[in-house]
PDB file of C-alpha atoms in Angstrom:
ATOM      1  CA  MET A   1     -96.888  -2.105 120.954  1.00  0.00           C
ATOM      2  CA  THR A   2     -93.480  -0.656 120.294  1.00  0.00           C
ATOM      3  CA  ASP A   3     -92.192   2.743 119.300  1.00  0.00           C
ATOM      4  CA  GLN A   4     -89.694   1.214 116.815  1.00  0.00           C
ATOM      5  CA  ASN A   5     -90.546   0.802 113.145  1.00  0.00           C
ATOM      6  CA  PRO A   6     -90.447  -2.770 111.817  1.00  0.00           C
ATOM      7  CA  PRO A   7     -87.359  -3.576 109.717  1.00  0.00           C
ATOM      8  CA  ARG A   8     -87.767  -2.823 105.994  1.00  0.00           C
ATOM      9  CA  ARG A   9     -87.412  -5.661 103.545  1.00  0.00           C
ATOM     10  CA  PRO A  10     -84.649  -4.995 100.967  1.00  0.00           C
ATOM     11  CA  GLY A  11     -85.867  -3.900  97.565  1.00  0.00           C
ATOM     12  CA  PRO A  12     -84.536  -4.787  94.092  1.00  0.00           C
ATOM     13  CA  TRP A  13     -82.447  -1.576  93.881  1.00  0.00           C
ATOM     14  CA  ASP A  14     -80.751  -1.982  97.261  1.00  0.00           C
ATOM     15  CA  LEU A  15     -77.071  -2.820  97.342  1.00  0.00           C
ATOM     16  CA  PRO A  16     -76.204  -6.346  98.509  1.00  0.00           C
ATOM     17  CA  PRO A  17     -75.275  -6.536 102.182  1.00  0.00           C
ATOM     18  CA  ALA A  18     -71.591  -6.088 102.853  1.00  0.00           C
ATOM     19  CA  ALA A  19     -69.692  -9.254 103.672  1.00  0.00           C
ATOM     20  CA  PRO A  20     -68.176  -9.365 107.152  1.00  0.00           C
ATOM     21  CA  GLN A  21     -64.606  -8.153 107.100  1.00  0.00           C
ATOM     22  CA  ALA A  22     -61.913 -10.631 107.992  1.00  0.00           C
ATOM     23  CA  GLU A  23     -59.685  -9.913 110.966  1.00  0.00           C
ATOM     24  CA  PRO A  24     -56.560  -8.042 109.884  1.00  0.00           C
ATOM     25  CA  VAL A  25     -53.644 -10.360 109.373  1.00  0.00           C
ATOM     26  CA  HIS A  26     -51.368  -8.420 111.729  1.00  0.00           C
ATOM     27  CA  GLN A  27     -53.812  -8.877 114.596  1.00  0.00           C
ATOM     28  CA  ALA A  28     -53.801 -12.645 114.169  1.00  0.00           C
ATOM     29  CA  ARG A  29     -50.029 -12.631 114.351  1.00  0.00           C
ATOM     30  CA  LEU A  30     -49.681 -10.790 117.626  1.00  0.00           C
ATOM     31  CA  ALA A  31     -49.084 -13.990 119.593  1.00  0.00           C
ATOM     32  CA  PRO A  32     -45.736 -15.544 118.654  1.00  0.00           C
ATOM     33  CA  PRO A  33     -45.813 -19.202 117.645  1.00  0.00           C
ATOM     34  CA  GLU A  34     -45.012 -21.687 120.367  1.00  0.00           C
ATOM     35  CA  ASP A  35     -41.441 -22.893 120.441  1.00  0.00           C
ATOM     36  CA  LYS A  36     -41.572 -26.644 119.800  1.00  0.00           C
ATOM     37  CA  GLY A  37     -37.979 -27.232 120.874  1.00  0.00           C
ATOM     38  CA  GLN A  38     -35.361 -29.324 119.117  1.00  0.00           C
ATOM     39  CA  SER A  39     -36.500 -31.912 116.636  1.00  0.00           C
ATOM     40  CA  LEU A  40     -36.091 -35.502 117.790  1.00  0.00           C
ATOM     41  CA  GLY A  41     -33.326 -36.200 115.300  1.00  0.00           C
ATOM     42  CA  TRP A  42     -31.309 -33.130 116.204  1.00  0.00           C
ATOM     43  CA  ALA A  43     -31.868 -33.701 119.917  1.00  0.00           C
ATOM     44  CA  ILE A  44     -30.456 -37.232 119.624  1.00  0.00           C
ATOM     45  CA  ALA A  45     -27.557 -36.060 117.468  1.00  0.00           C
ATOM     46  CA  SER A  46     -26.750 -33.202 119.862  1.00  0.00           C
ATOM     47  CA  THR A  47     -26.818 -35.521 122.864  1.00  0.00           C
ATOM     48  CA  LEU A  48     -24.529 -38.046 121.155  1.00  0.00           C
ATOM     49  CA  LEU A  49     -22.115 -35.304 120.122  1.00  0.00           C
ATOM     50  CA  MET A  50     -22.081 -33.928 123.659  1.00  0.00           C
ATOM     51  CA  ALA A  51     -21.553 -37.415 125.115  1.00  0.00           C
ATOM     52  CA  GLY A  52     -18.648 -38.097 122.767  1.00  0.00           C
ATOM     53  CA  PHE A  53     -17.063 -34.758 123.549  1.00  0.00           C
ATOM     54  CA  LEU A  54     -17.358 -35.350 127.307  1.00  0.00           C
ATOM     55  CA  TRP A  55     -15.854 -38.818 126.975  1.00  0.00           C
ATOM     56  CA  TRP A  56     -12.973 -37.359 124.938  1.00  0.00           C
ATOM     57  CA  ILE A  57     -12.088 -34.658 127.477  1.00  0.00           C
ATOM     58  CA  THR A  58     -12.615 -36.789 130.597  1.00  0.00           C
ATOM     59  CA  GLY A  59     -11.360 -40.168 129.390  1.00  0.00           C
ATOM     60  CA  SER A  60     -14.038 -41.893 131.472  1.00  0.00           C
ATOM     61  CA  VAL A  61     -17.401 -43.242 130.379  1.00  0.00           C
ATOM     62  CA  VAL A  62     -18.697 -42.959 133.951  1.00  0.00           C
ATOM     63  CA  VAL A  63     -17.631 -39.331 134.408  1.00  0.00           C
ATOM     64  CA  ALA A  64     -18.887 -38.383 130.929  1.00  0.00           C
ATOM     65  CA  GLY A  65     -22.244 -40.015 131.690  1.00  0.00           C
ATOM     66  CA  ALA A  66     -22.400 -38.227 135.039  1.00  0.00           C
ATOM     67  CA  VAL A  67     -21.764 -34.832 133.460  1.00  0.00           C
ATOM     68  CA  LEU A  68     -24.351 -35.453 130.743  1.00  0.00           C
ATOM     69  CA  PHE A  69     -26.946 -36.645 133.268  1.00  0.00           C
ATOM     70  CA  GLY A  70     -26.141 -33.711 135.546  1.00  0.00           C
ATOM     71  CA  LEU A  71     -26.578 -31.349 132.605  1.00  0.00           C
ATOM     72  CA  PHE A  72     -30.092 -32.623 131.912  1.00  0.00           C
ATOM     73  CA  VAL A  73     -31.112 -32.464 135.594  1.00  0.00           C
ATOM     74  CA  HIS A  74     -29.685 -28.936 135.886  1.00  0.00           C
ATOM     75  CA  GLU A  75     -31.653 -27.694 132.883  1.00  0.00           C
ATOM     76  CA  TYR A  76     -34.780 -29.478 134.086  1.00  0.00           C
ATOM     77  CA  GLY A  77     -34.554 -27.430 137.271  1.00  0.00           C
ATOM     78  CA  HIS A  78     -34.827 -24.294 135.133  1.00  0.00           C
ATOM     79  CA  VAL A  79     -37.757 -25.854 133.245  1.00  0.00           C
ATOM     80  CA  LEU A  80     -39.664 -26.582 136.449  1.00  0.00           C
ATOM     81  CA  ALA A  81     -39.189 -23.016 137.667  1.00  0.00           C
ATOM     82  CA  MET A  82     -40.189 -21.519 134.308  1.00  0.00           C
ATOM     83  CA  ASN A  83     -43.348 -23.599 134.138  1.00  0.00           C
ATOM     84  CA  ARG A  84     -44.204 -22.752 137.740  1.00  0.00           C
ATOM     85  CA  LEU A  85     -43.781 -19.007 137.126  1.00  0.00           C
ATOM     86  CA  GLY A  86     -45.865 -18.855 133.954  1.00  0.00           C
ATOM     87  CA  MET A  87     -43.059 -18.875 131.401  1.00  0.00           C
ATOM     88  CA  GLY A  88     -43.716 -22.356 130.013  1.00  0.00           C
ATOM     89  CA  PRO A  89     -43.980 -24.753 128.512  1.00  0.00           C
ATOM     90  CA  ALA A  90     -40.198 -24.571 128.644  1.00  0.00           C
ATOM     91  CA  ARG A  91     -37.894 -26.706 126.491  1.00  0.00           C
ATOM     92  CA  ILE A  92     -34.389 -28.085 126.934  1.00  0.00           C
ATOM     93  CA  TYR A  93     -31.796 -27.651 124.194  1.00  0.00           C
ATOM     94  CA  ILE A  94     -28.498 -29.525 124.105  1.00  0.00           C
ATOM     95  CA  ILE A  95     -25.711 -27.458 122.551  1.00  0.00           C
ATOM     96  CA  PRO A  96     -22.850 -29.710 121.448  1.00  0.00           C
ATOM     97  CA  PHE A  97     -19.441 -28.922 123.032  1.00  0.00           C
ATOM     98  CA  LEU A  98     -20.930 -26.188 125.241  1.00  0.00           C
ATOM     99  CA  GLY A  99     -23.733 -27.538 127.414  1.00  0.00           C
ATOM    100  CA  GLY A 100     -27.458 -27.031 127.608  1.00  0.00           C
ATOM    101  CA  LEU A 101     -30.110 -24.339 127.554  1.00  0.00           C
ATOM    102  CA  ALA A 102     -33.598 -24.103 129.014  1.00  0.00           C
ATOM    103  CA  LYS A 103     -35.874 -21.796 127.058  1.00  0.00           C
ATOM    104  CA  GLY A 104     -39.367 -20.667 128.019  1.00  0.00           C
ATOM    105  CA  GLN A 105     -42.149 -19.332 125.822  1.00  0.00           C
ATOM    106  CA  ARG A 106     -42.217 -15.997 127.632  1.00  0.00           C
ATOM    107  CA  ASN A 107     -39.812 -13.780 129.532  1.00  0.00           C
ATOM    108  CA  PRO A 108     -40.069 -13.600 133.322  1.00  0.00           C
ATOM    109  CA  ARG A 109     -42.600 -11.056 134.537  1.00  0.00           C
ATOM    110  CA  THR A 110     -40.219  -9.562 137.099  1.00  0.00           C
ATOM    111  CA  GLU A 111     -36.527  -9.584 137.916  1.00  0.00           C
ATOM    112  CA  TRP A 112     -37.345 -11.585 141.056  1.00  0.00           C
ATOM    113  CA  HIS A 113     -38.792 -14.359 138.896  1.00  0.00           C
ATOM    114  CA  GLY A 114     -35.652 -14.251 136.778  1.00  0.00           C
ATOM    115  CA  VAL A 115     -33.499 -14.723 139.868  1.00  0.00           C
ATOM    116  CA  LEU A 116     -35.554 -17.724 140.989  1.00  0.00           C
ATOM    117  CA  VAL A 117     -35.329 -19.338 137.550  1.00  0.00           C
ATOM    118  CA  SER A 118     -31.559 -18.848 137.362  1.00  0.00           C
ATOM    119  CA  LEU A 119     -30.937 -20.394 140.794  1.00  0.00           C
ATOM    120  CA  ALA A 120     -33.334 -23.298 140.257  1.00  0.00           C
ATOM    121  CA  GLY A 121     -30.918 -25.010 137.855  1.00  0.00           C
ATOM    122  CA  PRO A 122     -27.886 -25.239 140.183  1.00  0.00           C
ATOM    123  CA  ALA A 123     -30.028 -26.082 143.225  1.00  0.00           C
ATOM    124  CA  PHE A 124     -32.052 -28.814 141.523  1.00  0.00           C
ATOM    125  CA  GLY A 125     -29.045 -30.077 139.569  1.00  0.00           C
ATOM    126  CA  LEU A 126     -27.375 -31.385 142.722  1.00  0.00           C
ATOM    127  CA  LEU A 127     -29.976 -34.172 142.854  1.00  0.00           C
ATOM    128  CA  ALA A 128     -28.151 -35.811 139.938  1.00  0.00           C
ATOM    129  CA  MET A 129     -25.295 -36.620 142.333  1.00  0.00           C
ATOM    130  CA  ILE A 130     -27.350 -39.093 144.382  1.00  0.00           C
ATOM    131  CA  PRO A 131     -27.090 -42.214 142.168  1.00  0.00           C
ATOM    132  CA  PHE A 132     -23.369 -41.699 141.529  1.00  0.00           C
ATOM    133  CA  ILE A 133     -22.554 -41.265 145.208  1.00  0.00           C
ATOM    134  CA  ALA A 134     -24.656 -44.324 146.047  1.00  0.00           C
ATOM    135  CA  VAL A 135     -22.919 -46.537 143.480  1.00  0.00           C
ATOM    136  CA  GLY A 136     -19.517 -45.121 144.422  1.00  0.00           C
ATOM    137  CA  LEU A 137     -20.052 -45.988 148.088  1.00  0.00           C
ATOM    138  CA  VAL A 138     -21.406 -49.460 147.343  1.00  0.00           C
ATOM    139  CA  LEU A 139     -18.627 -50.356 144.904  1.00  0.00           C
ATOM    140  CA  GLY A 140     -15.921 -48.336 146.599  1.00  0.00           C
ATOM    141  CA  SER A 141     -15.288 -46.718 143.209  1.00  0.00           C
ATOM    142  CA  VAL A 142     -13.459 -43.386 143.064  1.00  0.00           C
ATOM    143  CA  GLU A 143     -14.541 -43.018 139.435  1.00  0.00           C
ATOM    144  CA  TRP A 144     -18.225 -42.882 140.385  1.00  0.00           C
ATOM    145  CA  LEU A 145     -17.443 -40.424 143.175  1.00  0.00           C
ATOM    146  CA  MET A 146     -15.593 -38.292 140.632  1.00  0.00           C
ATOM    147  CA  GLY A 147     -18.742 -38.318 138.508  1.00  0.00           C
ATOM    148  CA  ALA A 148     -20.675 -36.898 141.460  1.00  0.00           C
ATOM    149  CA  PHE A 149     -17.920 -34.324 142.019  1.00  0.00           C
ATOM    150  CA  PHE A 150     -18.127 -33.056 138.447  1.00  0.00           C
ATOM    151  CA  ILE A 151     -21.915 -32.791 138.688  1.00  0.00           C
ATOM    152  CA  ALA A 152     -21.477 -30.497 141.684  1.00  0.00           C
ATOM    153  CA  MET A 153     -18.818 -28.519 139.808  1.00  0.00           C
ATOM    154  CA  ILE A 154     -21.129 -27.986 136.823  1.00  0.00           C
ATOM    155  CA  ASN A 155     -23.599 -26.272 139.119  1.00  0.00           C
ATOM    156  CA  LEU A 156     -20.938 -24.358 141.041  1.00  0.00           C
ATOM    157  CA  VAL A 157     -19.227 -23.021 137.897  1.00  0.00           C
ATOM    158  CA  ASN A 158     -22.629 -21.971 136.573  1.00  0.00           C
ATOM    159  CA  LEU A 159     -22.939 -19.675 139.579  1.00  0.00           C
ATOM    160  CA  LEU A 160     -19.972 -17.580 138.457  1.00  0.00           C
ATOM    161  CA  PRO A 161     -21.291 -14.044 137.883  1.00  0.00           C
ATOM    162  CA  ALA A 162     -20.040 -14.042 134.308  1.00  0.00           C
ATOM    163  CA  PRO A 163     -22.368 -13.737 131.308  1.00  0.00           C
ATOM    164  CA  PRO A 164     -24.169 -15.841 130.191  1.00  0.00           C
ATOM    165  CA  LEU A 165     -23.900 -18.193 133.192  1.00  0.00           C
ATOM    166  CA  ASP A 166     -26.663 -18.491 135.775  1.00  0.00           C
ATOM    167  CA  GLY A 167     -24.684 -16.463 138.304  1.00  0.00           C
ATOM    168  CA  SER A 168     -24.852 -13.358 136.130  1.00  0.00           C
ATOM    169  CA  LYS A 169     -28.648 -13.631 135.976  1.00  0.00           C
ATOM    170  CA  ALA A 170     -28.957 -14.239 139.716  1.00  0.00           C
ATOM    171  CA  LEU A 171     -26.472 -11.665 140.996  1.00  0.00           C
ATOM    172  CA  GLY A 172     -26.813  -9.101 138.194  1.00  0.00           C
ATOM    173  CA  PRO A 173     -30.183  -7.697 139.335  1.00  0.00           C
ATOM    174  CA  VAL A 174     -28.771  -7.284 142.857  1.00  0.00           C
ATOM    175  CA  LEU A 175     -25.845  -5.248 141.560  1.00  0.00           C
ATOM    176  CA  THR A 176     -28.165  -3.167 139.381  1.00  0.00           C
ATOM    177  CA  ARG A 177     -30.270  -2.388 142.451  1.00  0.00           C
ATOM    178  CA  VAL A 178     -27.158  -0.728 143.930  1.00  0.00           C
ATOM    179  CA  HIS A 179     -26.211   1.120 140.728  1.00  0.00           C
ATOM    180  CA  PRO A 180     -27.176   0.530 137.064  1.00  0.00           C
ATOM    181  CA  ARG A 181     -23.521   0.436 135.942  1.00  0.00           C
ATOM    182  CA  LEU A 182     -22.263  -1.783 138.752  1.00  0.00           C
ATOM    183  CA  GLU A 183     -23.587  -4.967 137.130  1.00  0.00           C
ATOM    184  CA  GLN A 184     -21.843  -4.224 133.854  1.00  0.00           C
ATOM    185  CA  VAL A 185     -18.487  -3.462 135.471  1.00  0.00           C
ATOM    186  CA  ALA A 186     -18.560  -6.392 137.898  1.00  0.00           C
ATOM    187  CA  LEU A 187     -19.735  -9.007 135.408  1.00  0.00           C
ATOM    188  CA  LEU A 188     -17.245  -7.901 132.788  1.00  0.00           C
ATOM    189  CA  ALA A 189     -14.431  -8.141 135.353  1.00  0.00           C
ATOM    190  CA  VAL A 190     -15.478 -11.615 136.484  1.00  0.00           C
ATOM    191  CA  GLY A 191     -16.039 -12.666 132.881  1.00  0.00           C
ATOM    192  CA  GLY A 192     -12.509 -11.569 131.992  1.00  0.00           C
ATOM    193  CA  LEU A 193     -11.088 -13.578 134.890  1.00  0.00           C
ATOM    194  CA  ALA A 194     -13.121 -16.615 133.801  1.00  0.00           C
ATOM    195  CA  VAL A 195     -11.718 -16.333 130.273  1.00  0.00           C
ATOM    196  CA  TRP A 196      -8.191 -16.080 131.685  1.00  0.00           C
ATOM    197  CA  TRP A 197      -8.813 -19.155 133.868  1.00  0.00           C
ATOM    198  CA  GLY A 198     -10.099 -21.112 130.884  1.00  0.00           C
ATOM    199  CA  MET A 199      -7.066 -20.225 128.771  1.00  0.00           C
ATOM    200  CA  THR A 200      -4.502 -20.998 131.493  1.00  0.00           C
ATOM    201  CA  THR A 201      -6.084 -24.341 132.412  1.00  0.00           C
ATOM    202  CA  GLY A 202      -6.525 -25.591 128.847  1.00  0.00           C
ATOM    203  CA  ARG A 203     -10.296 -25.136 128.726  1.00  0.00           C
ATOM    204  CA  TYR A 204     -10.148 -23.274 125.442  1.00  0.00           C
ATOM    205  CA  ILE A 205     -13.704 -23.941 124.261  1.00  0.00           C
ATOM    206  CA  LEU A 206     -15.134 -22.621 127.522  1.00  0.00           C
ATOM    207  CA  ALA A 207     -12.821 -19.595 127.350  1.00  0.00           C
ATOM    208  CA  LEU A 208     -13.915 -18.845 123.780  1.00  0.00           C
ATOM    209  CA  PHE A 209     -17.586 -19.208 124.701  1.00  0.00           C
ATOM    210  CA  LEU A 210     -17.256 -16.890 127.703  1.00  0.00           C
ATOM    211  CA  GLY A 211     -15.146 -14.418 125.708  1.00  0.00           C
ATOM    212  CA  ILE A 212     -17.837 -14.072 123.043  1.00  0.00           C
ATOM    213  CA  ALA A 213     -20.474 -13.639 125.762  1.00  0.00           C
ATOM    214  CA  VAL A 214     -18.417 -10.961 127.536  1.00  0.00           C
ATOM    215  CA  ILE A 215     -17.992  -8.995 124.301  1.00  0.00           C
ATOM    216  CA  GLY A 216     -21.735  -9.213 123.651  1.00  0.00           C
ATOM    217  CA  HIS A 217     -22.392  -8.078 127.205  1.00  0.00           C
ATOM    218  CA  LEU A 218     -20.111  -5.064 126.696  1.00  0.00           C
ATOM    219  CA  LYS A 219     -22.021  -4.025 123.567  1.00  0.00           C
ATOM    220  CA  ARG A 220     -25.359  -4.159 125.367  1.00  0.00           C
ATOM    221  CA  GLY A 221     -24.479  -1.440 127.857  1.00  0.00           C
ATOM    222  CA  VAL A 222     -26.783  -1.204 130.853  1.00  0.00           C
ATOM    223  CA  VAL A 223     -28.619  -4.518 130.933  1.00  0.00           C
ATOM    224  CA  ARG A 224     -31.635  -4.095 133.198  1.00  0.00           C
ATOM    225  CA  GLY A 225     -34.631  -1.842 132.901  1.00  0.00           C
ATOM    226  CA  ASN A 226     -37.435  -3.580 131.009  1.00  0.00           C
ATOM    227  CA  LEU A 227     -38.522  -5.666 134.018  1.00  0.00           C
ATOM    228  CA  GLY A 228     -38.038  -2.988 136.646  1.00  0.00           C
ATOM    229  CA  LEU A 229     -35.705  -3.173 139.613  1.00  0.00           C
ATOM    230  CA  LEU A 230     -35.713  -5.537 142.539  1.00  0.00           C
ATOM    231  CA  SER A 231     -36.996  -4.050 145.744  1.00  0.00           C
ATOM    232  CA  TRP A 232     -34.407  -3.818 148.502  1.00  0.00           C
ATOM    233  CA  PRO A 233     -35.916  -6.798 150.385  1.00  0.00           C
ATOM    234  CA  GLN A 234     -35.910  -8.818 147.154  1.00  0.00           C
ATOM    235  CA  ALA A 235     -32.277  -7.842 146.537  1.00  0.00           C
ATOM    236  CA  GLY A 236     -31.382  -9.072 150.014  1.00  0.00           C
ATOM    237  CA  HIS A 237     -33.244 -12.341 149.485  1.00  0.00           C
ATOM    238  CA  SER A 238     -31.602 -12.804 146.066  1.00  0.00           C
ATOM    239  CA  LEU A 239     -28.131 -12.306 147.488  1.00  0.00           C
ATOM    240  CA  GLY A 240     -28.862 -14.698 150.358  1.00  0.00           C
ATOM    241  CA  LEU A 241     -30.208 -17.398 148.025  1.00  0.00           C
ATOM    242  CA  TYR A 242     -27.247 -16.963 145.684  1.00  0.00           C
ATOM    243  CA  LEU A 243     -24.682 -17.344 148.478  1.00  0.00           C
ATOM    244  CA  LEU A 244     -26.563 -20.285 149.999  1.00  0.00           C
ATOM    245  CA  THR A 245     -26.752 -22.097 146.647  1.00  0.00           C
ATOM    246  CA  ALA A 246     -23.046 -21.512 145.994  1.00  0.00           C
ATOM    247  CA  LEU A 247     -22.156 -22.759 149.487  1.00  0.00           C
ATOM    248  CA  VAL A 248     -24.255 -25.923 149.083  1.00  0.00           C
ATOM    249  CA  CYS A 249     -22.720 -26.649 145.652  1.00  0.00           C
ATOM    250  CA  ALA A 250     -19.175 -26.205 147.002  1.00  0.00           C
ATOM    251  CA  ALA A 251     -19.922 -28.385 150.031  1.00  0.00           C
ATOM    252  CA  ALA A 252     -21.435 -31.067 147.772  1.00  0.00           C
ATOM    253  CA  ALA A 253     -18.328 -31.075 145.561  1.00  0.00           C
ATOM    254  CA  ILE A 254     -16.004 -31.540 148.545  1.00  0.00           C
ATOM    255  CA  GLY A 255     -18.333 -34.062 150.152  1.00  0.00           C
ATOM    256  CA  ALA A 256     -18.349 -36.203 147.017  1.00  0.00           C
ATOM    257  CA  LEU A 257     -14.562 -36.642 147.288  1.00  0.00           C
ATOM    258  CA  MET A 258     -14.364 -37.203 151.040  1.00  0.00           C
ATOM    259  CA  PRO A 259     -14.963 -40.994 150.850  1.00  0.00           C
ATOM    260  CA  ALA A 260     -11.874 -41.189 148.625  1.00  0.00           C
ATOM    261  CA  THR A 261      -9.742 -39.295 151.189  1.00  0.00           C
ATOM    262  CA  GLY A 262     -10.787 -41.205 154.293  1.00  0.00           C
ATOM    263  CA  GLY A 263     -13.338 -38.589 155.282  1.00  0.00           C
ATOM    264  CA  GLU A 264     -10.762 -35.786 155.484  1.00  0.00           C
ATOM    265  CA  VAL A 265     -11.982 -32.384 154.321  1.00  0.00           C
ATOM    266  CA  GLY A 266      -8.549 -30.858 153.600  1.00  0.00           C
ATOM    267  CA  PRO A 267      -7.322 -33.555 151.178  1.00  0.00           C
ATOM    268  CA  ALA A 268     -10.731 -33.614 149.462  1.00  0.00           C
ATOM    269  CA  LEU A 269     -10.536 -29.842 148.955  1.00  0.00           C
ATOM    270  CA  GLN A 270      -6.996 -30.089 147.564  1.00  0.00           C
ATOM    271  CA  MET A 271      -8.051 -32.895 145.222  1.00  0.00           C
ATOM    272  CA  GLY A 272     -10.974 -30.852 143.933  1.00  0.00           C
ATOM    273  CA  LEU A 273      -8.827 -27.767 143.365  1.00  0.00           C
ATOM    274  CA  ARG A 274      -6.314 -29.810 141.370  1.00  0.00           C
ATOM    275  CA  PHE A 275      -9.072 -31.106 139.118  1.00  0.00           C
ATOM    276  CA  ILE A 276     -10.175 -27.571 138.240  1.00  0.00           C
ATOM    277  CA  GLY A 277      -6.614 -26.391 137.687  1.00  0.00           C
ATOM    278  CA  VAL A 278      -6.313 -24.186 140.767  1.00  0.00           C
ATOM    279  CA  GLY A 279      -4.243 -26.242 143.205  1.00  0.00           C
ATOM    280  CA  GLY A 280      -0.743 -27.573 142.710  1.00  0.00           C
ATOM    281  CA  GLN A 281      -0.015 -30.840 141.025  1.00  0.00           C
TER     282      GLN A 281
END
């Protein structure tokens, strides 16, 4: 026995039951579509364009191949970090005449995650040097050693704290932890110096790219805020990891040239500086 009345059967004058309402369209669109990355055709075309450009500016098939291989390994380091930190599946984009880009499906959850992602590229990218150093030592070829040197330089230059390079994303949150405006002032100053260096050393495409990025950075004003600030311990760890990564990249660049200078550090350093347009001729 129950205290509830049995359900009434619908009569001939009852309205038909209402059809279930469909989910509003805007609710189904809350999740953005997954980024599928470059199409196969455009990826191949971009890689070929980048390879041809590198061969044109270096004059060496070996060095151009080293830079292109180092570019892929560098970006794959970002991809691994993004996937590990819940930002994936990340994709690699090749941008002709400029370089590469790793793009995740989601933004980092914290500034600390952003720092780790930005440093993963330069740190992991040094692994691309191994085959070129090995072949250079076996063949006694300076050209292969130069390929390894330029791989190290790709990662070292990326650590410059100038937008949009990795260094600005790794060091910027540390500067913001000190003062919100300090990042903007420091990165704009370094970005201006990088543009000047590119113009005076004949690297006009790089200078133009950095100049556009610096102007965009100036328009943005204070950059950080949506992900919160690093804690002071995290800021200290970020600065330490940044300096350690830069030191390892610089040491790897000099070490790649040492077999060509009889194992002497000083001549290898001078040779490397000449190649980047800093030392004398």
